[in-house]
Coordinates of C-alpha atoms (C1' of nucleotides) in Angstrom, one line a residue:
Chain L
X1 CA 3.1 41.0 -6.3
X2 CA 4.4 40.2 -9.7
X3 CA 8.0 41.1 -9.0
X4 CA 7.5 39.0 -5.7
X5 CA 6.8 35.9 -8.1
X6 CA 9.5 36.8 -10.2
X7 CA 12.2 37.1 -7.4
X8 CA 10.9 33.8 -6.4
X9 CA 11.5 32.0 -9.5
X10 CA 14.9 33.6 -10.1
X11 CA 15.9 32.1 -6.7
X12 CA 14.5 28.8 -7.6
X13 CA 17.0 28.4 -10.3
X14 CA 20.0 28.5 -7.9
X15 CA 18.7 26.9 -4.8
X16 CA 16.1 24.2 -6.2
X17 CA 16.6 21.0 -8.0
X18 CA 15.6 21.0 -11.7
X19 CA 12.6 19.2 -12.9
X20 CA 11.4 18.0 -9.5
X21 CA 8.4 19.1 -7.8
X22 CA 6.2 18.2 -4.9
X23 CA 2.7 18.2 -4.1
X24 CA 0.9 17.7 -1.2
X25 CA -2.9 16.4 -0.8
X26 CA -3.9 17.4 2.6
X27 CA -6.7 15.9 3.8
X28 CA -9.6 17.1 6.3
X29 CA -12.9 15.6 6.9
X30 CA -16.0 17.9 7.6
X31 CA -19.7 17.8 7.0
X32 CA -19.4 13.9 6.3
X33 CA -17.1 14.9 3.3
X34 CA -13.6 14.5 2.7
X35 CA -12.1 17.6 1.6
X36 CA -8.6 18.6 0.6
X37 CA -6.7 21.8 0.5
X38 CA -6.3 23.6 -3.1
X39 CA -4.7 27.2 -3.8
X40 CA -6.6 29.5 -6.0
X41 CA -4.3 31.2 -8.2
X42 CA -5.5 34.6 -10.3
X43 CA -3.7 34.8 -13.1
X44 CA -5.9 37.7 -14.7
X45 CA -7.1 35.9 -17.7
X46 CA -8.3 32.9 -15.9
X47 CA -8.6 31.4 -12.2
X48 CA -6.8 28.2 -11.9
X49 CA -6.8 25.5 -8.7
X50 CA -3.8 23.5 -7.9
X51 CA -2.4 21.3 -5.1
X52 CA -0.1 22.9 -2.5
X53 CA 3.4 22.1 -3.7
X54 CA 6.7 23.6 -4.7
X55 CA 9.9 22.8 -5.3
X56 CA 12.9 21.0 -3.5
X57 CA 16.0 22.8 -2.2
X58 CA 19.4 21.3 -3.1
X59 CA 20.2 20.7 0.6
X60 CA 16.7 20.0 1.7
X61 CA 15.2 16.4 2.5
X62 CA 12.1 15.5 0.8
X63 CA 10.5 14.9 4.2
X64 CA 11.5 18.5 5.0
X65 CA 10.1 19.9 2.1
X66 CA 6.9 18.1 2.8
X67 CA 6.7 19.9 6.2
X68 CA 7.8 23.2 5.0
X69 CA 4.8 23.1 2.5
X70 CA 2.3 21.3 4.7
X71 CA 3.0 24.1 7.4
X72 CA 2.7 26.7 5.0
X73 CA -0.7 25.8 4.0
X74 CA -1.8 25.0 7.3
X75 CA 0.1 26.5 10.3
X76 CA 0.7 23.0 12.0
X77 CA 3.6 22.0 13.7
X78 CA 3.0 18.1 13.8
X79 CA 2.1 16.6 10.7
X80 CA 1.3 13.3 9.5
X81 CA 2.1 12.4 6.0
X82 CA 3.2 9.8 3.8
X83 CA 4.6 9.7 0.2
X84 CA 2.0 7.8 -2.4
X85 CA 2.8 8.2 -5.9
X86 CA 5.3 9.9 -8.5
X87 CA 3.9 11.4 -11.6
X88 CA 6.3 11.7 -14.2
X89 CA 5.0 11.4 -17.7
X90 CA 7.2 12.9 -20.3
X91 CA 4.4 15.2 -21.2
X92 CA 4.2 16.6 -17.9
X93 CA 4.8 20.4 -17.7
X94 CA 3.0 23.2 -17.2
X95 CA 1.0 23.2 -20.8
X96 CA -2.0 25.5 -20.5
X97 CA -0.5 27.8 -17.9
X98 CA 2.1 28.5 -19.8
X99 CA 0.9 31.6 -22.2
X100 CA 0.5 33.5 -18.8
X101 CA 3.9 32.8 -17.8
X102 CA 5.4 33.7 -21.2
X103 CA 3.8 37.0 -21.5
X104 CA 5.1 38.0 -18.0
X105 CA 8.5 36.8 -18.2
X106 CA 9.4 36.7 -21.9
X107 CA 11.7 39.6 -22.0
X108 CA 13.2 40.0 -18.6
X109 CA 13.5 36.5 -17.0
X110 CA 14.2 34.2 -19.9
X111 CA 16.1 31.7 -17.5
X112 CA 13.5 31.7 -15.1
X113 CA 10.8 31.0 -17.8
X114 CA 13.0 28.2 -19.1
X115 CA 13.1 26.6 -15.6
X116 CA 9.5 26.5 -14.7
X117 CA 8.4 25.5 -18.2
X118 CA 10.7 22.2 -18.1
X119 CA 9.0 18.9 -17.9
X120 CA 8.3 18.1 -14.2
X121 CA 8.3 15.1 -12.0
X122 CA 6.3 15.4 -9.0
X123 CA 6.7 13.7 -5.8
X124 CA 3.5 13.4 -4.3
X125 CA 2.4 13.2 -0.5
X126 CA -0.7 12.8 1.2
X127 CA -1.4 14.3 4.6
X128 CA -4.1 14.3 7.2
X129 CA -5.0 17.2 9.6
X130 CA -8.0 18.0 11.8
X131 CA -10.1 20.4 9.8
X132 CA -10.9 22.4 13.0
X133 CA -7.7 23.1 13.7
X134 CA -7.1 24.9 10.6
X135 CA -7.5 28.4 9.9
X136 CA -7.3 29.3 6.2
X137 CA -5.9 32.7 5.8
X138 CA -6.1 33.8 2.4
X139 CA -2.8 35.8 1.2
X140 CA -2.8 38.3 -1.8
X141 CA -0.6 35.6 -3.5
X142 CA -2.8 32.9 -3.6
X143 CA -6.1 31.9 -1.7
X144 CA -6.1 28.5 0.0
X145 CA -9.5 27.0 0.5
X146 CA -10.9 23.4 1.2
X147 CA -12.4 21.4 -1.7
X148 CA -14.4 18.4 -1.3
X149 CA -12.6 15.5 -3.0
X150 CA -15.6 15.0 -5.4
X151 CA -15.1 17.9 -6.8
X152 CA -11.4 17.5 -7.7
X153 CA -12.2 17.8 -11.4
X154 CA -11.7 21.4 -11.5
X155 CA -8.0 21.2 -10.5
X156 CA -5.1 22.1 -12.9
X157 CA -2.8 19.7 -14.7
X158 CA -3.0 16.4 -13.6
X159 CA -3.8 17.5 -10.2
X160 CA -7.3 15.7 -10.0
X161 CA -5.5 12.4 -11.1
X162 CA -3.2 13.1 -8.0
X163 CA -6.4 13.6 -5.4
X164 CA -7.8 10.2 -6.9
X165 CA -4.6 8.4 -6.4
X166 CA -4.5 9.6 -2.9
X167 CA -8.0 8.7 -2.1
X168 CA -7.4 5.3 -3.1
X169 CA -4.3 5.0 -1.5
X170 CA -5.6 6.2 1.9
X171 CA -8.5 3.8 1.4
X172 CA -6.0 1.0 1.3
X173 CA -4.4 1.8 4.1
X174 CA -7.2 2.6 6.2
X175 CA -8.2 -0.9 7.5
X176 CA -4.9 -1.4 8.8
X177 CA -3.7 1.5 10.8
X178 CA -5.4 4.0 13.1
X179 CA -5.1 6.5 10.4
X180 CA -8.3 7.7 10.8
X181 CA -7.6 9.6 14.3
X182 CA -5.3 12.3 12.5
X183 CA -8.5 13.1 10.7
X184 CA -10.9 13.4 13.3
X185 CA -10.7 15.9 16.4
X186 CA -9.4 14.5 19.8
X187 CA -12.9 13.8 21.0
X188 CA -15.2 12.1 18.5
X189 CA -18.4 9.9 18.2
X190 CA -18.7 6.6 16.7
X191 CA -21.3 8.2 14.1
X192 CA -18.4 10.5 13.0
X193 CA -15.9 7.8 12.7
X194 CA -18.6 5.5 10.8
X195 CA -19.1 8.6 8.3
X196 CA -15.4 9.2 7.7
X197 CA -14.9 5.5 6.9
X198 CA -17.8 5.7 4.6
X199 CA -16.4 8.8 3.1
X200 CA -13.0 7.6 2.3
X201 CA -14.2 3.9 1.3
X202 CA -17.1 5.1 -0.8
X203 CA -19.1 2.1 1.2
X204 CA -21.8 2.0 3.5
X205 CA -21.2 0.1 6.9
X206 CA -23.6 -1.5 9.3
X207 CA -23.6 0.5 12.2
X208 CA -24.1 -2.2 15.0
X209 CA -21.3 -4.4 13.3
X210 CA -19.1 -1.4 13.0
X211 CA -19.4 0.0 16.8
X212 CA -18.9 -3.7 18.0
X213 CA -15.7 -4.4 15.8
X214 CA -14.4 -0.9 16.8
X215 CA -14.8 -0.9 20.3
X216 CA -13.6 -4.7 20.6
X217 CA -10.2 -3.6 18.8
X218 CA -9.4 -1.5 22.1
X219 CA -8.4 1.3 20.2
X220 CA -10.7 3.9 21.4
X221 CA -11.8 4.7 24.9
X222 CA -15.2 6.5 25.9
X223 CA -14.4 10.1 27.4
X224 CA -18.0 11.4 27.6
X225 CA -21.2 12.5 26.0
X226 CA -21.7 15.1 23.2
X227 CA -25.0 16.8 23.8
X228 CA -24.6 19.3 21.2
X229 CA -26.7 17.4 18.5
X230 CA -30.4 17.7 18.2
X231 CA -31.2 14.3 18.6
X232 CA -29.9 11.7 21.5
X233 CA -26.7 12.6 22.6
X234 CA -23.7 10.4 21.1
X235 CA -21.0 9.0 23.0
X236 CA -17.7 10.4 22.9
X237 CA -14.4 8.5 22.2
X238 CA -10.8 9.2 21.8
X239 CA -8.0 7.3 20.5
X240 CA -5.6 5.4 22.5
X241 CA -2.2 6.3 20.7
X242 CA -0.4 3.5 22.8
X243 CA -2.2 1.0 21.3
X244 CA -1.3 -0.5 17.9
X245 CA -3.6 -1.3 15.1
X246 CA -4.9 -4.9 14.4
X247 CA -3.1 -6.2 11.7
X248 CA -5.7 -8.4 10.5
X249 CA -7.7 -5.3 9.5
X250 CA -9.7 -2.7 11.4
X251 CA -12.4 -1.5 9.3
X252 CA -12.8 -4.8 6.9
X253 CA -15.5 -3.2 4.9
X254 CA -17.6 -5.1 2.6
X255 CA -20.4 -4.2 0.6
X256 CA -23.5 -4.9 2.3
X257 CA -27.2 -4.2 1.8
X258 CA -28.8 -2.4 4.5
X259 CA -30.7 0.8 3.4
Chain X
X1 CA 35.8 0.2 -21.5
X2 CA 36.5 3.2 -19.7
X3 CA 35.8 5.0 -22.6
X4 CA 32.5 3.5 -22.9
X5 CA 31.6 4.9 -19.3
X6 CA 32.7 8.2 -20.3
X7 CA 30.8 8.4 -23.4
X8 CA 27.7 7.1 -21.6
X9 CA 28.2 10.2 -18.9
X10 CA 28.8 12.9 -21.4
X11 CA 25.7 11.8 -23.1
X12 CA 23.5 11.9 -20.0
X13 CA 24.5 15.4 -19.5
X14 CA 22.5 16.5 -22.3
X15 CA 19.6 13.7 -22.6
X16 CA 18.9 12.7 -19.0
X17 CA 17.1 14.5 -16.3
X18 CA 19.7 16.2 -13.6
X19 CA 19.5 14.5 -10.2
X20 CA 17.0 11.9 -10.9
X21 CA 17.4 8.1 -11.1
X22 CA 15.4 5.3 -11.0
X23 CA 16.1 2.1 -9.3
X24 CA 14.8 -1.4 -9.8
X25 CA 14.2 -4.3 -7.3
X26 CA 13.9 -7.3 -9.7
X27 CA 12.2 -9.9 -7.6
X28 CA 12.6 -13.9 -8.5
X29 CA 12.0 -16.8 -6.4
X30 CA 14.3 -19.9 -6.4
X31 CA 15.1 -22.5 -3.8
X32 CA 12.3 -21.5 -1.4
X33 CA 14.4 -17.9 -1.2
X34 CA 13.3 -14.6 -2.5
X35 CA 15.9 -13.2 -4.6
X36 CA 16.7 -9.9 -6.2
X37 CA 19.0 -9.0 -9.3
X38 CA 22.0 -6.8 -8.4
X39 CA 24.8 -5.8 -10.5
X40 CA 28.6 -6.2 -9.6
X41 CA 30.6 -3.6 -10.4
X42 CA 34.4 -3.7 -10.5
X43 CA 36.2 -0.6 -9.6
X44 CA 39.6 -1.9 -9.6
X45 CA 40.4 -0.9 -6.1
X46 CA 37.1 -2.4 -4.8
X47 CA 33.9 -4.4 -6.0
X48 CA 30.6 -3.1 -5.3
X49 CA 27.3 -4.2 -5.8
X50 CA 24.4 -2.3 -6.8
X51 CA 20.6 -2.8 -7.7
X52 CA 19.9 -2.1 -11.6
X53 CA 19.1 1.6 -12.3
X54 CA 19.6 4.3 -14.5
X55 CA 18.5 7.9 -15.5
X56 CA 15.8 8.9 -17.0
X57 CA 15.6 10.5 -20.6
X58 CA 14.0 14.2 -20.9
X59 CA 11.3 12.9 -23.5
X60 CA 10.8 9.2 -21.6
X61 CA 7.8 8.2 -19.5
X62 CA 9.2 6.9 -16.0
X63 CA 7.3 3.6 -16.7
X64 CA 9.1 3.4 -20.2
X65 CA 12.4 4.0 -18.1
X66 CA 11.6 1.0 -15.8
X67 CA 10.9 -1.2 -18.6
X68 CA 14.1 -0.3 -20.1
X69 CA 16.1 -1.0 -17.3
X70 CA 14.3 -4.4 -16.4
X71 CA 14.8 -5.6 -19.8
X72 CA 18.3 -4.7 -19.8
X73 CA 18.9 -6.8 -16.9
X74 CA 16.2 -9.7 -17.9
X75 CA 15.5 -9.5 -21.5
X76 CA 12.0 -9.7 -20.8
X77 CA 9.3 -8.4 -22.9
X78 CA 6.4 -8.3 -20.4
X79 CA 7.3 -6.6 -17.2
X80 CA 5.0 -6.7 -13.9
X81 CA 6.4 -3.6 -11.9
X82 CA 5.2 -1.3 -9.6
X83 CA 6.4 1.9 -7.9
X84 CA 7.1 1.5 -4.1
X85 CA 8.9 4.6 -2.6
X86 CA 11.3 7.6 -3.5
X87 CA 14.5 8.0 -1.7
X88 CA 15.6 11.5 -1.4
X89 CA 17.4 12.5 1.7
X90 CA 19.6 15.6 1.1
X91 CA 22.8 13.7 1.7
X92 CA 22.0 11.1 -1.0
X93 CA 24.9 11.0 -3.3
X94 CA 27.8 8.5 -4.4
X95 CA 29.7 9.5 -1.5
X96 CA 32.3 6.3 -1.3
X97 CA 32.2 5.8 -5.0
X98 CA 33.4 9.2 -5.5
X99 CA 37.2 8.7 -5.0
X100 CA 37.3 6.3 -8.2
X101 CA 35.0 8.6 -10.1
X102 CA 37.2 11.4 -9.2
X103 CA 40.4 9.5 -10.1
X104 CA 39.1 8.7 -13.5
X105 CA 37.4 11.9 -14.7
X106 CA 39.2 14.8 -12.9
X107 CA 41.0 16.2 -15.8
X108 CA 39.0 15.5 -19.0
X109 CA 35.3 15.2 -18.0
X110 CA 34.7 17.5 -15.2
X111 CA 31.0 18.3 -16.3
X112 CA 30.3 14.5 -16.4
X113 CA 31.7 14.4 -13.2
X114 CA 30.1 17.1 -11.4
X115 CA 26.8 15.7 -12.9
X116 CA 27.2 12.3 -11.2
X117 CA 28.3 13.5 -8.1
X118 CA 25.6 15.7 -7.1
X119 CA 22.9 14.7 -4.8
X120 CA 20.4 12.4 -6.4
X121 CA 16.7 11.6 -6.1
X122 CA 16.1 7.8 -6.8
X123 CA 12.4 6.6 -7.8
X124 CA 12.0 3.1 -6.9
X125 CA 10.1 0.5 -8.8
X126 CA 9.8 -3.4 -7.9
X127 CA 9.5 -5.9 -10.6
X128 CA 8.4 -9.4 -10.6
X129 CA 9.8 -12.2 -12.8
X130 CA 9.7 -16.0 -13.3
X131 CA 13.3 -16.8 -12.1
X132 CA 13.3 -19.6 -14.5
X133 CA 12.9 -17.6 -17.7
X134 CA 15.7 -15.3 -17.0
X135 CA 19.4 -16.1 -18.2
X136 CA 21.6 -13.7 -16.8
X137 CA 24.7 -13.2 -19.2
X138 CA 27.6 -11.4 -17.6
X139 CA 28.7 -8.5 -19.5
X140 CA 32.4 -6.9 -19.7
X141 CA 30.8 -3.8 -17.8
X142 CA 28.6 -5.1 -15.5
X143 CA 28.0 -8.7 -14.0
X144 CA 24.2 -9.2 -13.0
X145 CA 23.7 -12.0 -10.5
X146 CA 20.8 -13.2 -8.3
X147 CA 21.4 -12.1 -4.4
X148 CA 19.1 -13.4 -1.6
X149 CA 17.3 -10.6 0.0
X150 CA 18.4 -11.6 3.4
X151 CA 22.0 -10.7 2.1
X152 CA 21.1 -7.2 0.9
X153 CA 23.5 -5.7 3.2
X154 CA 26.2 -6.4 0.9
X155 CA 24.7 -3.7 -1.2
X156 CA 26.3 -0.3 -1.8
X157 CA 24.8 3.4 -0.8
X158 CA 21.4 3.0 0.6
X159 CA 20.2 0.3 -1.8
X160 CA 20.2 -2.1 1.1
X161 CA 17.2 0.0 2.3
X162 CA 15.5 0.1 -1.0
X163 CA 15.4 -3.9 -0.8
X164 CA 14.1 -4.0 2.6
X165 CA 11.4 -1.3 1.8
X166 CA 10.5 -3.2 -1.5
X167 CA 10.0 -6.8 0.4
X168 CA 7.9 -4.9 2.9
X169 CA 5.8 -3.4 0.2
X170 CA 5.3 -6.6 -1.6
X171 CA 4.1 -8.3 1.6
X172 CA 1.8 -5.5 2.4
X173 CA 0.3 -6.1 -1.4
X174 CA 0.4 -9.8 -1.1
X175 CA -2.8 -10.9 0.5
X176 CA -4.8 -8.7 -1.9
X177 CA -3.6 -9.5 -5.4
X178 CA -2.4 -12.7 -7.4
X179 CA 0.7 -11.1 -7.7
X180 CA 2.7 -14.0 -6.6
X181 CA 1.7 -15.8 -9.6
X182 CA 4.4 -13.6 -11.4
X183 CA 7.0 -15.0 -9.3
X184 CA 6.2 -18.3 -10.4
X185 CA 6.3 -20.8 -13.5
X186 CA 3.2 -21.1 -15.3
X187 CA 2.8 -24.7 -13.5
X188 CA 3.5 -24.9 -9.8
X189 CA 2.7 -26.8 -7.0
X190 CA 0.9 -25.9 -3.7
X191 CA 4.0 -26.3 -1.8
X192 CA 5.6 -23.8 -4.0
X193 CA 3.2 -21.4 -3.7
X194 CA 3.3 -21.6 0.2
X195 CA 6.9 -21.6 0.5
X196 CA 6.7 -18.2 -1.5
X197 CA 4.2 -16.7 0.6
X198 CA 6.3 -17.8 3.8
X199 CA 9.5 -16.1 2.0
X200 CA 7.8 -13.0 1.5
X201 CA 6.1 -12.3 4.7
X202 CA 8.5 -14.4 6.7
X203 CA 5.6 -16.3 8.6
X204 CA 4.8 -20.0 8.6
X205 CA 1.6 -21.0 7.0
X206 CA -0.6 -24.0 8.0
X207 CA -0.8 -26.4 5.2
X208 CA -4.1 -27.7 5.3
X209 CA -5.8 -24.1 5.9
X210 CA -3.5 -22.5 3.5
X211 CA -4.5 -25.4 0.7
X212 CA -8.3 -24.8 1.3
X213 CA -8.3 -21.1 1.3
X214 CA -6.6 -20.8 -1.9
X215 CA -8.7 -23.7 -3.5
X216 CA -11.8 -22.0 -2.4
X217 CA -10.7 -18.8 -4.1
X218 CA -11.0 -20.2 -7.3
X219 CA -7.9 -18.2 -8.2
X220 CA -5.9 -21.5 -9.6
X221 CA -6.9 -24.6 -11.5
X222 CA -5.2 -28.0 -11.3
X223 CA -3.3 -29.1 -14.3
X224 CA -1.4 -32.3 -13.7
X225 CA 1.1 -34.0 -11.4
X226 CA 4.8 -33.1 -10.6
X227 CA 6.4 -36.3 -10.7
X228 CA 9.9 -34.7 -10.7
X229 CA 10.4 -34.9 -6.6
X230 CA 12.0 -37.2 -4.5
X231 CA 8.7 -38.0 -2.4
X232 CA 4.8 -38.1 -3.3
X233 CA 4.2 -36.2 -6.4
X234 CA 2.4 -32.8 -5.6
X235 CA -0.5 -31.7 -8.1
X236 CA 0.4 -29.0 -10.2
X237 CA -1.9 -25.9 -10.6
X238 CA -1.8 -22.6 -12.9
X239 CA -3.3 -19.3 -12.3
X240 CA -6.8 -18.3 -13.9
X241 CA -5.8 -15.1 -15.3
X242 CA -9.5 -14.2 -15.9
X243 CA -10.3 -14.3 -12.0
X244 CA -9.9 -11.4 -10.1
X245 CA -8.4 -11.5 -6.5
X246 CA -10.8 -11.6 -3.7
X247 CA -10.7 -8.4 -2.0
X248 CA -10.7 -9.6 1.2
X249 CA -7.4 -11.1 1.3
X250 CA -6.0 -14.3 -0.2
X251 CA -3.4 -15.0 1.8
X252 CA -4.4 -13.8 5.4
X253 CA -1.7 -14.8 7.1
X254 CA -1.3 -14.8 11.1
X255 CA 1.0 -16.0 13.6
X256 CA 0.5 -19.6 14.4
X257 CA 2.3 -22.3 16.3
X258 CA 2.9 -25.6 14.2
X259 CA 6.3 -26.7 14.1
Chain I
dA1 C1' 8.1 -51.4 6.1
dC2 C1' 9.2 -47.0 7.0
dA3 C1' 10.2 -42.1 6.7
dA4 C1' 8.8 -38.0 4.4
dA5 C1' 6.1 -35.0 1.9
dA6 C1' 1.5 -34.2 0.0
dG7 C1' -3.1 -34.0 0.6
dT8 C1' -8.1 -35.1 3.3
dG9 C1' -11.0 -34.8 7.6
dT10 C1' -12.5 -32.8 11.6
dT11 C1' -14.1 -29.7 15.2
dA12 C1' -14.4 -26.0 18.4
dA13 C1' -14.1 -21.5 18.6
dA14 C1' -14.3 -16.9 16.7
dT15 C1' -16.1 -13.6 13.7
dC16 C1' -19.3 -12.1 10.3
dT17 C1' -24.0 -10.5 8.9
dA18 C1' -28.4 -9.3 9.0
dC19 C1' -31.6 -7.9 11.3
dA20 C1' -34.8 -6.6 15.5
dC21 C1' -35.3 -3.9 19.2
dC22 C1' -34.6 -0.3 22.9
dC23 C1' -33.2 4.5 24.2
dA24 C1' -33.0 9.8 24.6
dT25 C1' -34.0 13.9 22.7
dG26 C1' -36.2 17.9 20.4
dG27 C1' -40.1 19.4 18.3
Chain A
dC1 C1' -45.9 11.3 21.5
dC2 C1' -43.8 10.2 17.6
dA3 C1' -39.7 10.8 14.4
dT4 C1' -34.9 10.5 14.1
dG5 C1' -30.7 9.0 14.7
dG6 C1' -27.8 6.6 18.8
dG7 C1' -27.0 2.2 21.2
dT8 C1' -27.7 -2.9 22.4
dG9 C1' -29.2 -7.8 21.5
dT10 C1' -29.0 -12.0 19.0
dA11 C1' -29.1 -16.0 16.0
dG12 C1' -27.6 -18.4 11.7
dA13 C1' -23.9 -18.6 8.7
dT14 C1' -19.3 -18.6 7.7
dT15 C1' -14.6 -18.5 8.7
dT16 C1' -10.7 -19.7 11.6
dA17 C1' -7.4 -22.5 13.8
dA18 C1' -5.2 -26.1 15.4
dC19 C1' -4.2 -30.8 14.5
dA20 C1' -4.9 -35.9 13.5
dC21 C1' -5.5 -38.5 9.9
dT22 C1' -4.5 -40.9 5.0
dT23 C1' -2.0 -41.3 0.9
dT24 C1' 1.9 -41.7 -2.2
dT25 C1' 6.6 -41.8 -3.2
dG26 C1' 11.8 -43.4 -2.8
dT27 C1' 14.7 -46.2 -0.6

DNA sequence: ACAAAAGTGTTAAATCTACACCCATGG
DNA sequence: CCATGGGTGTAGATTTAACACTTTTGT
């Protein structure tokens, strides 16, 4: 397996753009919590968690690289993603992770070692997926798992900062696009949608008012009842993909006092 | 002067990050029009116009590079800027500009030629400046000038796309921040501010309503009268830099029918 | 005195906010 | 039959949109 890593790193030097990487914050929503996919890497001495990412081929569009990476983590064909920030401080490099690299590459693969230990600029994308459609299968090399965004501090390097930035970028965009639809299953209930909005914005929303606003927007259509819950069944809705979001704000969230 | 260019390109190879560039869309507002600073480059055979930009030093933060480049164009110390997009299609390289490069570098500076002709990813920033504070002094190497955004199509490479993207990014941000203040002089009139908002959003605004909304926000304070005009003098205002923008939208522009 | 731009007033309609209230279900 | 969460109603406050009106200047 170490051999595999070495071979991979050796190929990069020829085929990838140096000093440029790409990271993806892949969001999912489950159990009223916003989560992201992270990769667990076992370095022997330590275990680190990083965002899915990689390098960009010399002849590869940035968007193709994103799709390749997100597809690798999720297996999905259709992916909704958006570039949101570039991280490029001069000091940005593997730092803490280096000792392990140095130990394993020092003699045989000097050039590959030099390549990966350079200062890197990372172009970051956020992607939105339906949690239920994803089956994270662990591979021997890296183990993917869902991490609630409020636990992002365990991530290596500046990846926690990347997650924080992605969440606030998402929160900014939320009111103006039907983006939330990409995080929910085809059929969903209004309490689900409300919980999602609350998870992204971190603010409580008044139920009756929320419901009215969404329904009057014409963005969703009732498609049945959800009798799986423990209480009164909630109505099921789906997004109308023909309808565009109202430019004046869909979920114009403000602080309010209920509860 | 060609020697200067050659020396510069030679130094890049050692000191700059390969295949990564940075471009700045520096906005100013003058004569009711939104304008950007462009550099005119005389290639002998042809003249091209490009956005101010450059490369990033190996030990330079991205933000420092932006400041260096904007400062180079404007001479300003304090700069308001924001990253808005990365342009990185696989085909993105000097293309049309190459023949000139090849002619002048072919024999003596093969390596420098190879360096600049590679595929480049450009991290793009927009910056906001007070048009009146800028004195664009032409240098023998490149001549800087203001270009109205609606004439951006004359720009080389994909720089027109970069401008278009910058404008729409600015328009999105406008309603939520007092960002407009950076494009106006210290003292300005409400008709000025309104014209600026109209220039950025491309939509007309109802004067009485605009005025009420801005004034009730508490973001600006009256500081006198402007008697320089040909008609009734307008009141002068300044931004209160202590006051934060109302998160619910400052200039919530909608289409309307007046005029 | 008149044209034109700046600034003020007004009013109906739409939207927001904060609740009170009713309904359906499982225990 | 009651606790709980889903769904509906509504009244007051606030904001919006549209346009009429007044003021101030130069000519």
